[in-house]
Coordinates of C-alpha atoms in Angstrom, one line a residue:
M1 CA 122.4 84.9 56.0
L2 CA 120.6 83.5 59.0
K3 CA 123.9 82.0 60.4
S4 CA 125.6 85.4 59.9
S5 CA 122.8 87.2 61.5
S6 CA 122.8 84.8 64.4
V7 CA 126.5 85.5 65.1
M8 CA 125.9 89.2 64.9
L9 CA 123.0 88.9 67.3
K10 CA 125.1 87.0 69.8
V11 CA 127.7 89.7 69.8
C12 CA 125.1 92.4 70.3
L13 CA 123.5 90.6 73.2
T14 CA 126.9 90.4 74.8
S15 CA 127.8 94.0 74.3
G16 CA 124.3 95.4 74.7
L17 CA 124.3 97.2 71.3
L18 CA 121.1 98.2 69.7
L19 CA 120.0 95.7 66.9
S20 CA 117.2 97.5 65.3
S21 CA 119.6 98.9 62.6
L22 CA 120.7 95.3 61.7
L23 CA 117.5 93.2 61.8
S24 CA 113.8 93.8 61.7
P25 CA 111.8 93.6 64.9
V26 CA 110.1 90.5 63.7
S27 CA 113.4 88.5 63.3
V28 CA 115.0 89.7 66.6
V29 CA 112.8 87.8 69.0
P30 CA 113.1 84.2 67.7
L31 CA 116.9 84.6 67.0
A32 CA 117.4 86.0 70.5
S33 CA 115.4 83.1 71.9
K34 CA 117.6 80.6 70.1
V35 CA 120.8 82.1 71.2
L36 CA 119.7 82.2 74.9
A37 CA 118.4 78.7 74.7
A38 CA 121.5 77.5 73.1
E39 CA 123.5 78.8 76.1
N40 CA 121.1 77.5 78.7
V41 CA 120.6 81.0 80.1
Q42 CA 117.6 80.9 82.6
A43 CA 116.3 83.5 84.9
P44 CA 116.6 82.4 88.5
A45 CA 113.5 81.3 90.3
A46 CA 112.5 83.6 93.1
A47 CA 112.6 81.7 96.4
L48 CA 109.4 81.3 98.3
P49 CA 109.1 82.7 101.8
K50 CA 109.1 80.1 104.6
V51 CA 105.9 80.2 106.8
K52 CA 105.2 77.9 109.6
V53 CA 101.5 77.4 110.7
I54 CA 101.1 76.4 114.4
G55 CA 97.7 75.0 115.1
T56 CA 96.0 75.3 118.5
G57 CA 92.5 74.2 117.6
G58 CA 89.3 76.1 117.7
T59 CA 86.3 76.5 115.2
I60 CA 88.8 76.6 112.3
S61 CA 89.8 73.0 112.9
G62 CA 86.2 72.0 113.8
K63 CA 84.2 69.2 112.2
S64 CA 80.5 69.9 111.7
Q65 CA 77.8 67.4 112.3
D66 CA 77.0 67.6 108.6
E67 CA 77.6 70.0 105.8
T68 CA 75.0 72.5 106.8
S69 CA 75.6 72.5 110.6
F70 CA 77.0 76.0 111.1
Q71 CA 76.7 76.0 114.9
N72 CA 76.6 72.2 115.7
Y73 CA 80.1 71.1 115.4
K74 CA 83.1 69.9 117.4
A75 CA 85.9 72.4 117.6
G76 CA 89.5 71.2 117.6
T77 CA 89.1 68.0 115.6
L78 CA 91.1 68.3 112.5
L79 CA 94.9 68.4 112.4
I80 CA 96.7 71.5 111.1
Q81 CA 98.8 69.4 108.7
D82 CA 95.8 68.0 107.1
M83 CA 94.1 71.4 106.8
V84 CA 97.2 72.9 105.2
D85 CA 97.5 69.9 102.9
A86 CA 93.9 70.6 101.7
L87 CA 94.7 74.2 100.7
P88 CA 95.1 74.7 96.8
N89 CA 97.8 76.7 95.3
K90 CA 99.7 77.2 98.5
D91 CA 102.9 76.4 96.7
K92 CA 102.5 79.7 94.8
I93 CA 102.7 81.8 98.0
A94 CA 104.9 80.2 100.5
E95 CA 106.9 77.0 101.5
V96 CA 104.6 76.0 104.4
T97 CA 105.3 73.7 107.3
T98 CA 103.1 73.0 110.4
S99 CA 103.2 72.3 114.0
Q100 CA 100.5 71.0 116.2
F101 CA 100.6 73.0 119.6
G102 CA 97.3 71.7 120.7
N103 CA 93.7 71.1 119.6
S104 CA 91.3 72.9 121.9
G105 CA 89.0 75.8 122.1
S106 CA 90.9 79.1 122.8
S107 CA 89.4 79.5 126.3
A108 CA 90.7 76.2 127.4
Y109 CA 94.4 77.4 127.4
S110 CA 96.0 78.8 130.6
M111 CA 98.4 81.7 130.6
Q112 CA 101.1 79.1 131.2
D113 CA 100.1 77.5 127.9
L114 CA 100.4 80.8 126.1
Y115 CA 103.8 81.2 127.7
D116 CA 104.8 78.0 125.8
L117 CA 103.1 79.1 122.7
S118 CA 105.0 82.4 122.6
L119 CA 108.4 80.7 123.0
Q120 CA 107.6 78.3 120.2
V121 CA 106.6 81.2 117.9
D122 CA 110.0 82.9 118.7
E123 CA 111.8 79.7 118.1
A124 CA 110.1 79.1 114.7
L125 CA 111.0 82.6 113.6
K126 CA 114.7 81.8 113.9
E127 CA 114.3 79.9 110.7
Q128 CA 111.0 80.9 109.2
D129 CA 110.1 84.2 107.5
G130 CA 106.7 84.4 109.2
V131 CA 104.4 82.4 111.5
V132 CA 100.7 81.8 111.5
V133 CA 98.9 80.8 114.6
T134 CA 95.5 79.3 114.3
T135 CA 93.2 79.7 117.3
G136 CA 89.5 79.8 118.4
T137 CA 87.9 83.2 118.2
D138 CA 86.4 83.4 121.7
T139 CA 89.7 84.6 123.3
M140 CA 91.7 85.1 120.1
E141 CA 92.3 88.8 120.8
E142 CA 93.9 87.9 124.2
I143 CA 96.0 85.2 122.7
A144 CA 97.1 87.5 120.0
Y145 CA 97.9 90.4 122.4
F146 CA 99.9 88.1 124.7
L147 CA 102.0 87.2 121.6
D148 CA 102.3 90.8 120.6
L149 CA 103.7 91.7 124.0
T150 CA 106.1 88.8 124.3
V151 CA 107.4 87.6 121.0
Q152 CA 110.8 89.1 120.6
S153 CA 111.3 88.7 116.9
P154 CA 110.1 91.5 114.6
K155 CA 109.2 89.1 111.8
P156 CA 105.4 88.7 111.0
V157 CA 103.2 86.9 113.3
V158 CA 99.6 86.5 112.1
V159 CA 96.8 84.9 114.2
T160 CA 93.7 83.6 112.4
G161 CA 90.8 81.4 112.8
S162 CA 87.2 81.2 111.6
M163 CA 83.7 81.6 112.6
R164 CA 82.4 78.5 110.8
P165 CA 83.9 75.0 111.0
W166 CA 86.2 73.7 108.3
T167 CA 83.6 71.2 107.0
V168 CA 80.5 73.2 106.7
I169 CA 79.3 74.8 103.3
G170 CA 80.4 78.4 102.9
S171 CA 83.1 78.1 105.6
D172 CA 85.5 81.0 106.0
A173 CA 88.1 78.6 107.4
Q174 CA 90.0 77.9 104.2
A175 CA 90.0 81.4 102.9
N176 CA 91.3 82.8 106.3
L177 CA 94.1 80.2 106.6
Y178 CA 95.2 80.8 103.1
N179 CA 95.2 84.6 103.3
A180 CA 97.0 84.4 106.7
I181 CA 99.8 82.4 105.1
K182 CA 99.9 84.8 102.2
L183 CA 100.1 87.8 104.6
A184 CA 102.9 86.3 106.8
G185 CA 104.9 85.4 103.7
S186 CA 104.5 88.8 102.2
G187 CA 106.6 90.5 105.0
K188 CA 104.3 93.5 104.9
T189 CA 103.6 93.4 108.7
K190 CA 107.2 92.9 109.7
Y191 CA 107.8 95.2 112.7
F192 CA 104.1 95.5 113.3
G193 CA 104.1 93.0 116.1
T194 CA 101.3 90.3 116.1
V195 CA 98.4 91.0 113.8
L196 CA 94.9 89.4 113.5
M197 CA 93.6 88.4 110.1
L198 CA 90.0 87.3 109.5
N199 CA 87.4 88.0 106.9
D200 CA 90.2 89.5 104.6
T201 CA 90.9 92.4 107.2
I202 CA 94.1 93.0 109.0
H203 CA 94.1 94.3 112.6
A204 CA 96.4 95.2 115.5
A205 CA 96.4 92.7 118.2
R206 CA 96.3 95.5 120.8
E207 CA 93.2 97.2 119.3
V208 CA 91.0 94.4 117.8
T209 CA 88.0 92.8 119.6
K210 CA 85.3 90.3 118.9
T211 CA 82.0 92.2 118.4
N212 CA 79.5 89.4 117.5
D213 CA 79.1 85.7 118.4
Y214 CA 78.2 84.4 115.0
R215 CA 78.9 86.8 112.1
T216 CA 82.1 86.3 110.0
D217 CA 82.9 90.0 110.2
T218 CA 82.9 89.9 114.0
F219 CA 86.4 91.4 114.5
E220 CA 86.7 95.2 114.6
S221 CA 89.1 97.8 115.9
P222 CA 87.0 100.4 117.6
Q223 CA 87.8 104.1 116.7
L224 CA 91.3 103.4 115.2
G225 CA 90.2 101.0 112.5
M226 CA 92.1 98.1 110.7
F227 CA 95.5 98.2 109.2
G228 CA 94.3 97.2 105.8
F229 CA 92.8 94.3 103.9
I230 CA 93.6 91.5 101.5
D231 CA 91.9 91.3 98.1
E232 CA 93.3 88.1 96.3
S233 CA 96.9 89.1 95.2
N234 CA 96.4 92.7 96.6
I235 CA 97.6 93.1 100.2
R236 CA 96.9 96.7 101.1
I237 CA 98.4 98.3 104.4
Y238 CA 97.0 101.9 105.1
R239 CA 98.4 102.5 108.5
A240 CA 101.1 101.2 110.8
P241 CA 101.5 100.8 114.7
A242 CA 103.7 103.2 116.6
R243 CA 106.3 100.4 117.3
S244 CA 107.0 100.0 113.6
F245 CA 108.6 103.4 113.7
K246 CA 111.2 102.5 116.3
P247 CA 114.8 101.7 115.6
V248 CA 115.4 98.0 115.2
D249 CA 117.4 97.7 118.5
E250 CA 114.5 99.3 120.4
W251 CA 111.6 97.4 118.8
A252 CA 111.3 94.5 121.3
T253 CA 109.4 95.0 124.5
P254 CA 111.2 94.1 127.9
F255 CA 108.8 91.1 128.3
D256 CA 111.3 88.5 127.2
L257 CA 109.8 85.2 128.5
T258 CA 113.2 83.4 128.5
K259 CA 114.1 85.5 131.5
I260 CA 111.2 84.3 133.7
K261 CA 109.4 81.0 134.4
K262 CA 106.0 80.3 133.5
E263 CA 105.1 80.0 137.2
D264 CA 106.0 83.8 137.4
L265 CA 102.9 84.7 135.5
P266 CA 100.5 86.2 138.2
K267 CA 96.8 85.9 138.8
V268 CA 95.1 88.9 137.4
E269 CA 91.3 89.3 137.2
I270 CA 88.6 91.7 135.8
A271 CA 85.8 93.1 138.0
V272 CA 82.9 94.7 136.1
S273 CA 81.0 97.7 137.6
Y274 CA 77.3 98.3 137.1
Q275 CA 74.4 99.9 139.0
G276 CA 74.7 99.1 142.7
A277 CA 77.7 96.8 142.2
G278 CA 79.1 95.3 145.4
G279 CA 82.7 95.0 146.5
E280 CA 82.6 91.3 146.9
A281 CA 84.0 90.5 143.6
I282 CA 87.1 92.5 144.3
Q283 CA 87.5 91.0 147.8
G284 CA 87.0 87.5 146.4
F285 CA 89.7 88.0 143.8
V286 CA 92.1 89.3 146.5
D287 CA 91.3 86.3 148.7
G288 CA 91.9 84.1 145.8
G289 CA 95.5 85.5 145.3
A290 CA 95.1 88.1 142.6
E291 CA 98.0 90.4 142.3
G292 CA 96.3 92.7 139.9
I293 CA 92.7 93.6 139.0
V294 CA 91.3 95.4 136.1
T295 CA 88.1 97.3 136.6
A296 CA 85.6 97.6 133.7
G297 CA 83.9 100.8 134.7
T298 CA 80.9 102.7 133.6
G299 CA 81.5 105.7 131.4
A300 CA 85.0 107.1 131.8
G301 CA 86.1 104.1 134.1
G302 CA 83.7 104.9 137.1
I303 CA 83.0 102.2 139.7
S304 CA 80.4 101.9 142.4
K305 CA 81.0 103.2 146.0
A306 CA 81.2 99.6 147.3
M307 CA 83.8 98.6 144.6
S308 CA 85.8 101.7 145.2
E309 CA 86.0 101.0 149.0
A310 CA 87.1 97.3 148.2
R311 CA 89.7 98.5 145.8
Q312 CA 91.2 101.0 148.2
K313 CA 91.4 98.3 150.9
A314 CA 93.1 95.9 148.5
I315 CA 95.7 98.5 147.5
E316 CA 96.5 99.5 151.1
E317 CA 96.4 96.1 152.8
K318 CA 97.6 93.7 150.1
G319 CA 99.4 95.9 147.7
V320 CA 97.2 94.7 144.7
M321 CA 97.7 96.8 141.6
F322 CA 94.7 98.1 139.7
V323 CA 94.1 99.2 136.1
T324 CA 90.9 101.2 135.3
T325 CA 89.2 100.8 131.9
T326 CA 85.7 101.4 130.5
R327 CA 83.2 98.7 129.8
T328 CA 81.6 100.9 127.0
G329 CA 83.6 99.2 124.1
S330 CA 85.6 102.3 123.2
G331 CA 87.1 105.4 124.7
S332 CA 90.2 106.3 126.8
I333 CA 91.0 106.5 130.4
Y334 CA 93.6 109.1 131.3
S335 CA 93.5 109.6 135.1
G336 CA 94.8 107.1 137.7
S337 CA 95.6 107.5 141.4
K338 CA 97.7 105.7 144.0
G339 CA 97.8 102.1 143.2
V340 CA 95.6 102.6 140.1
I341 CA 96.9 102.8 136.5
A342 CA 95.0 104.5 133.8
G343 CA 94.3 101.9 131.0
D344 CA 94.2 104.5 128.1
N345 CA 92.1 102.9 125.3
L346 CA 92.9 99.3 126.2
N347 CA 89.7 97.3 126.6
P348 CA 89.4 95.4 129.9
Q349 CA 90.6 92.0 128.4
H350 CA 93.6 93.7 126.7
A351 CA 94.4 95.6 129.9
R352 CA 94.4 92.4 131.9
I353 CA 97.0 90.8 129.6
M354 CA 99.2 93.9 129.8
L355 CA 99.0 94.0 133.6
L356 CA 99.6 90.2 133.8
V357 CA 102.7 90.4 131.7
S358 CA 104.0 93.6 133.4
L359 CA 103.6 92.0 137.0
A360 CA 105.5 89.0 135.9
F361 CA 108.6 91.2 135.4
S362 CA 108.1 93.8 138.1
K363 CA 106.0 94.4 141.3
D364 CA 107.0 98.1 141.4
F365 CA 104.1 100.4 140.7
D366 CA 106.0 103.1 138.9
T367 CA 107.8 100.7 136.7
V368 CA 104.6 99.0 135.6
K369 CA 102.9 102.4 135.2
G370 CA 105.8 103.4 132.8
W371 CA 105.4 100.3 130.8
F372 CA 101.7 101.0 130.4
D373 CA 102.6 104.4 129.1
K374 CA 105.3 103.2 126.7
Y375 CA 104.0 99.7 125.6
G376 CA 100.4 99.6 126.7
A377 CA 99.6 102.9 125.0
P378 CA 102.2 103.5 122.4
Q379 CA 101.8 106.7 120.5
V380 CA 103.4 107.8 117.2
D381 CA 105.8 110.7 117.9
L382 CA 107.8 112.0 115.0
T383 CA 108.6 115.5 116.4
S384 CA 112.2 114.7 116.7
K385 CA 112.5 113.9 113.0

């Protein structure tokens, strides 16, 4: 009887006929298992996403003086390959490879170094499904925004780091690296540009900023808020950047670094205004060869009389291009003037990156202003839908 039933079951499995009228539910499962096993039928294993981790150093690769030295450590000590090797269960989320770009604090890198880093990220994305870049947190937002503006591939790029060194108790380093790999491999931020992921939260490179020198929840996106967060296997995305709505052939910015040399990246500075601020800082930057200057003004971008006079002189005599921003930490600047571009809601350090990259590709004021409107302050517009 068993042999007869097995034959009948094999026929039914092939033809897709209902078996409940022939066999009881109890006998169907083991018989089906035997038939499938006999024929070596196996479900294909899902291929893991390929993620490359590019290490540049920072606190995340730091070695503390001892296990409880939260602030006493040497950044940029551990190698990224050793750090990735130490992560448990990574083989469950991605096929991970590594590359050691450098091993320094974030502020040690020049803009020319970031040029090389961006090209390395784009090169990796030709073969990888996503890239994670580990950096120090001090200038992480600037490194991330440079990548956001210049990487041409729409595949996920995730920048991460930590506020505590790898070897101290309670470090956030291992969790941040693991979750960054998970996020990059998930594909959920494809077409988002570069994102920053720390403390289980996901932020736009353009909007995020460091708000505290020690706390692990230091990174925030004023006014607009984070994209989402990671809770173990749950990756939640609740909003998307304007560029993710663009057609694929219009997604990339015009800032393709393969079309310029790293020496083309100009000198761009930031001048902060305050009560009674003099104009010497602006004059000094101009004398030092600055082609662009961002002013971090009071309130809605206001600068002192002396700074205003120095700015006007720099525009008229040297053709220096200016962007006006606010030092308040949030808010938007809408009005510019001759030689002065409104920085919208870019903070001073982000506006500097945008101006620097723009001036590398054009010295024409109207062109750069147009890029600030389109790429520096992208807005969601679905009115034509």
